[in-house]
Coordinates of C-alpha atoms in Angstrom, one line a residue:
M1 CA 31.6 -13.3 -29.0
N2 CA 29.7 -12.8 -32.4
E3 CA 30.8 -14.6 -35.8
V4 CA 32.1 -12.3 -38.4
T5 CA 32.2 -13.0 -41.8
T6 CA 35.2 -11.8 -43.8
A7 CA 34.0 -8.7 -44.9
Q8 CA 32.9 -7.3 -41.2
M9 CA 35.9 -8.6 -40.8
K10 CA 37.9 -6.6 -43.5
E11 CA 35.9 -3.7 -42.7
L12 CA 36.9 -4.4 -38.9
E13 CA 40.6 -3.9 -39.5
R14 CA 40.1 -1.4 -41.5
L15 CA 38.6 1.4 -39.5
A16 CA 41.0 0.0 -36.8
D17 CA 43.8 1.1 -39.3
A18 CA 42.1 4.5 -39.6
A19 CA 41.9 4.8 -36.1
G20 CA 45.6 3.6 -35.3
L21 CA 46.0 0.5 -35.2
P22 CA 48.0 -0.3 -38.2
Y23 CA 47.9 -3.7 -39.6
L24 CA 51.3 -4.3 -39.1
R25 CA 50.6 -4.2 -35.3
M26 CA 47.7 -6.5 -35.7
M27 CA 49.4 -8.5 -37.7
E28 CA 52.0 -8.9 -34.5
N29 CA 49.7 -9.4 -32.1
A30 CA 48.3 -12.0 -34.2
G31 CA 51.3 -14.3 -35.0
T32 CA 52.9 -13.5 -30.8
A33 CA 49.0 -14.4 -29.3
A34 CA 48.9 -17.5 -31.9
A35 CA 53.5 -18.6 -30.3
R36 CA 51.8 -17.8 -27.1
E37 CA 48.1 -21.0 -27.9
L38 CA 50.9 -23.5 -28.8
M39 CA 53.5 -23.6 -26.8
A40 CA 50.6 -23.6 -24.1
R41 CA 48.7 -26.4 -26.4
V42 CA 52.4 -28.4 -26.5
P43 CA 54.1 -28.1 -22.9
G44 CA 57.7 -28.5 -23.7
L45 CA 58.1 -27.9 -27.3
K46 CA 61.2 -28.2 -28.8
A47 CA 60.5 -27.8 -32.3
A48 CA 57.7 -26.3 -34.8
A49 CA 57.8 -26.2 -38.1
V50 CA 55.5 -23.1 -39.5
F51 CA 54.2 -23.3 -43.0
C52 CA 53.4 -19.7 -44.6
G53 CA 51.4 -18.4 -48.0
R54 CA 51.5 -15.0 -49.5
G55 CA 49.1 -12.9 -47.7
N56 CA 48.3 -11.3 -43.9
N57 CA 48.0 -14.6 -43.0
G58 CA 51.2 -16.0 -43.8
G59 CA 53.4 -12.7 -42.2
D60 CA 50.4 -13.8 -39.1
G61 CA 52.6 -16.9 -39.0
L62 CA 56.1 -15.2 -39.6
V63 CA 55.5 -13.0 -36.7
A64 CA 54.3 -16.5 -35.1
A65 CA 57.7 -18.4 -36.1
R66 CA 60.2 -15.2 -34.3
R67 CA 57.9 -15.6 -31.1
L68 CA 58.9 -19.1 -31.0
Q69 CA 62.2 -18.6 -31.9
D70 CA 62.8 -16.1 -29.4
A71 CA 61.4 -18.9 -26.5
G72 CA 63.6 -20.8 -27.6
V73 CA 61.9 -22.8 -29.4
G74 CA 63.5 -23.8 -33.1
G75 CA 62.0 -24.2 -35.7
I76 CA 61.3 -23.4 -39.6
A77 CA 59.2 -21.2 -41.5
I78 CA 58.9 -21.9 -45.1
L79 CA 57.1 -20.5 -47.6
A80 CA 54.3 -21.6 -50.1
E81 CA 54.2 -18.5 -52.5
P82 CA 55.6 -15.4 -52.4
A83 CA 54.8 -12.5 -49.9
T84 CA 52.8 -9.2 -50.0
P85 CA 54.7 -6.5 -48.3
D86 CA 53.5 -7.1 -44.9
A87 CA 54.6 -10.0 -45.3
A88 CA 57.3 -9.4 -46.6
A89 CA 58.5 -7.3 -43.6
N90 CA 58.2 -10.0 -41.1
R91 CA 60.4 -12.2 -43.5
E92 CA 62.8 -9.9 -43.0
A93 CA 62.3 -9.6 -39.1
A94 CA 62.3 -13.1 -39.0
Q95 CA 65.5 -13.6 -40.3
D96 CA 67.4 -11.3 -38.3
R97 CA 66.1 -12.6 -35.1
G98 CA 67.9 -16.2 -36.7
V99 CA 64.6 -18.4 -38.0
H100 CA 65.6 -20.2 -40.6
I101 CA 63.6 -20.0 -43.7
Q102 CA 63.1 -21.8 -46.4
T103 CA 60.9 -21.6 -49.6
L104 CA 58.7 -24.7 -50.1
D105 CA 60.2 -25.6 -53.1
G106 CA 64.0 -25.3 -51.9
L107 CA 64.0 -28.3 -49.0
T108 CA 66.8 -29.8 -48.0
L109 CA 66.8 -33.4 -46.8
R110 CA 68.0 -32.1 -43.5
D111 CA 64.6 -29.5 -43.4
E112 CA 62.2 -31.9 -44.1
V113 CA 63.9 -34.7 -41.5
F114 CA 63.4 -31.1 -39.6
I115 CA 59.6 -31.4 -40.3
A116 CA 59.0 -34.9 -39.8
R117 CA 60.3 -34.9 -36.7
A118 CA 59.1 -31.0 -34.7
D119 CA 56.6 -31.8 -32.2
A120 CA 54.1 -29.3 -34.0
L121 CA 53.3 -27.7 -37.6
V122 CA 51.5 -24.3 -37.6
D123 CA 49.1 -23.3 -40.7
A124 CA 49.2 -20.2 -41.9
V125 CA 49.4 -21.3 -45.8
Y126 CA 45.7 -19.6 -46.4
G127 CA 43.9 -17.1 -44.5
T128 CA 40.0 -16.0 -44.6
G129 CA 40.0 -15.3 -48.3
F130 CA 41.0 -18.7 -49.5
H131 CA 38.3 -20.1 -51.1
G132 CA 37.7 -22.7 -54.1
A133 CA 40.4 -24.8 -54.7
L134 CA 43.9 -25.2 -53.2
R135 CA 46.8 -24.6 -56.0
P136 CA 49.7 -27.0 -55.9
A137 CA 51.5 -25.2 -54.0
G138 CA 48.7 -24.9 -50.7
Q139 CA 48.5 -28.7 -51.9
R140 CA 52.1 -29.5 -50.8
A141 CA 51.7 -27.8 -48.2
A142 CA 48.5 -29.4 -46.8
A143 CA 49.7 -32.5 -46.9
M144 CA 53.0 -32.0 -44.8
L145 CA 50.4 -30.3 -42.2
N146 CA 48.2 -33.6 -42.1
S147 CA 50.6 -35.9 -41.5
G148 CA 49.7 -36.8 -37.9
R149 CA 51.2 -34.4 -36.0
F150 CA 49.7 -31.3 -33.8
V151 CA 48.4 -28.9 -36.1
L152 CA 48.0 -25.4 -35.5
A153 CA 45.4 -23.0 -37.3
L154 CA 46.1 -19.3 -38.0
D155 CA 42.1 -18.0 -38.0
V156 CA 41.2 -20.8 -40.6
P157 CA 42.6 -24.3 -41.8
S158 CA 44.2 -23.4 -44.9
G159 CA 41.5 -24.8 -47.7
V160 CA 38.5 -24.1 -45.4
C161 CA 36.4 -21.1 -46.9
A162 CA 36.0 -18.7 -43.6
D163 CA 32.3 -17.6 -44.7
T164 CA 30.6 -20.7 -45.9
G165 CA 32.7 -23.8 -44.6
E166 CA 33.0 -25.8 -47.8
T167 CA 36.0 -27.3 -47.1
A168 CA 38.1 -28.2 -50.2
E169 CA 40.1 -31.5 -51.4
G170 CA 42.7 -31.7 -49.1
A171 CA 41.9 -29.3 -47.1
V172 CA 44.1 -29.5 -43.7
R173 CA 41.6 -30.3 -40.4
A174 CA 43.9 -28.3 -37.2
H175 CA 43.6 -30.1 -33.8
V176 CA 43.4 -26.2 -32.6
T177 CA 42.2 -23.1 -34.8
V178 CA 43.4 -20.0 -33.1
A179 CA 40.4 -17.2 -34.6
F180 CA 41.3 -13.3 -34.5
H181 CA 39.4 -11.1 -32.9
A182 CA 35.9 -13.2 -33.3
P183 CA 35.1 -16.5 -34.0
K184 CA 34.3 -17.2 -38.3
P185 CA 31.5 -18.7 -39.5
C186 CA 33.5 -21.8 -40.8
H187 CA 34.6 -22.5 -36.9
R188 CA 30.9 -24.1 -36.9
L189 CA 30.2 -25.3 -40.2
A190 CA 33.6 -27.0 -40.3
A191 CA 33.9 -28.1 -36.8
E192 CA 35.8 -31.1 -38.1
Q193 CA 38.2 -29.4 -39.8
C194 CA 39.1 -26.4 -37.0
G195 CA 39.6 -28.5 -34.1
T196 CA 39.1 -26.9 -30.6
V197 CA 38.7 -23.0 -31.4
V198 CA 40.4 -20.5 -29.1
T199 CA 39.9 -16.7 -29.4
A200 CA 42.7 -14.1 -29.8
D201 CA 42.9 -10.8 -29.0
I202 CA 45.1 -8.5 -31.7
G203 CA 44.4 -5.7 -30.6
I204 CA 40.6 -4.1 -32.5

């Protein structure tokens, strides 16, 4: 499938929404695909920590956390920043399903031990809208994600510009990146940060 830029992806999503595929459904499809890919990549997955940002990428991560919970994978969703409305809706859905959700600043010692022992980590902090430098919360989340365990990134590793492949200091280095709908230029231009790239259908 051909690469799409950030602007092209936004337009595709807008057209899909106008045609009857709501943003929340695209988010549901994306998070479900990510959870499925993680379980396929880590056989016997028992525990996962999902780091979520404020935007739709974070919402995708909250869907993934819920889907992992449904599959019997113990987990925690860590909120790096306050959520947008769509992401907040998925936070409520995840909480209703029993997912343990904590803010990055509110992590307890027990939470940190769980994260340190998790079988896999999920990067859903920044998506295709990222450019420039990581904010403090993003830096802290990226440092935890870069701890040496298996990392699956949603669409784009946090700290990587989707269109140019420019990589911020401290950016996440993923083992696998799930590209939603189509590859982005960074998957080619920053291949070392992205690891193995797989494309997931989100209904568009």
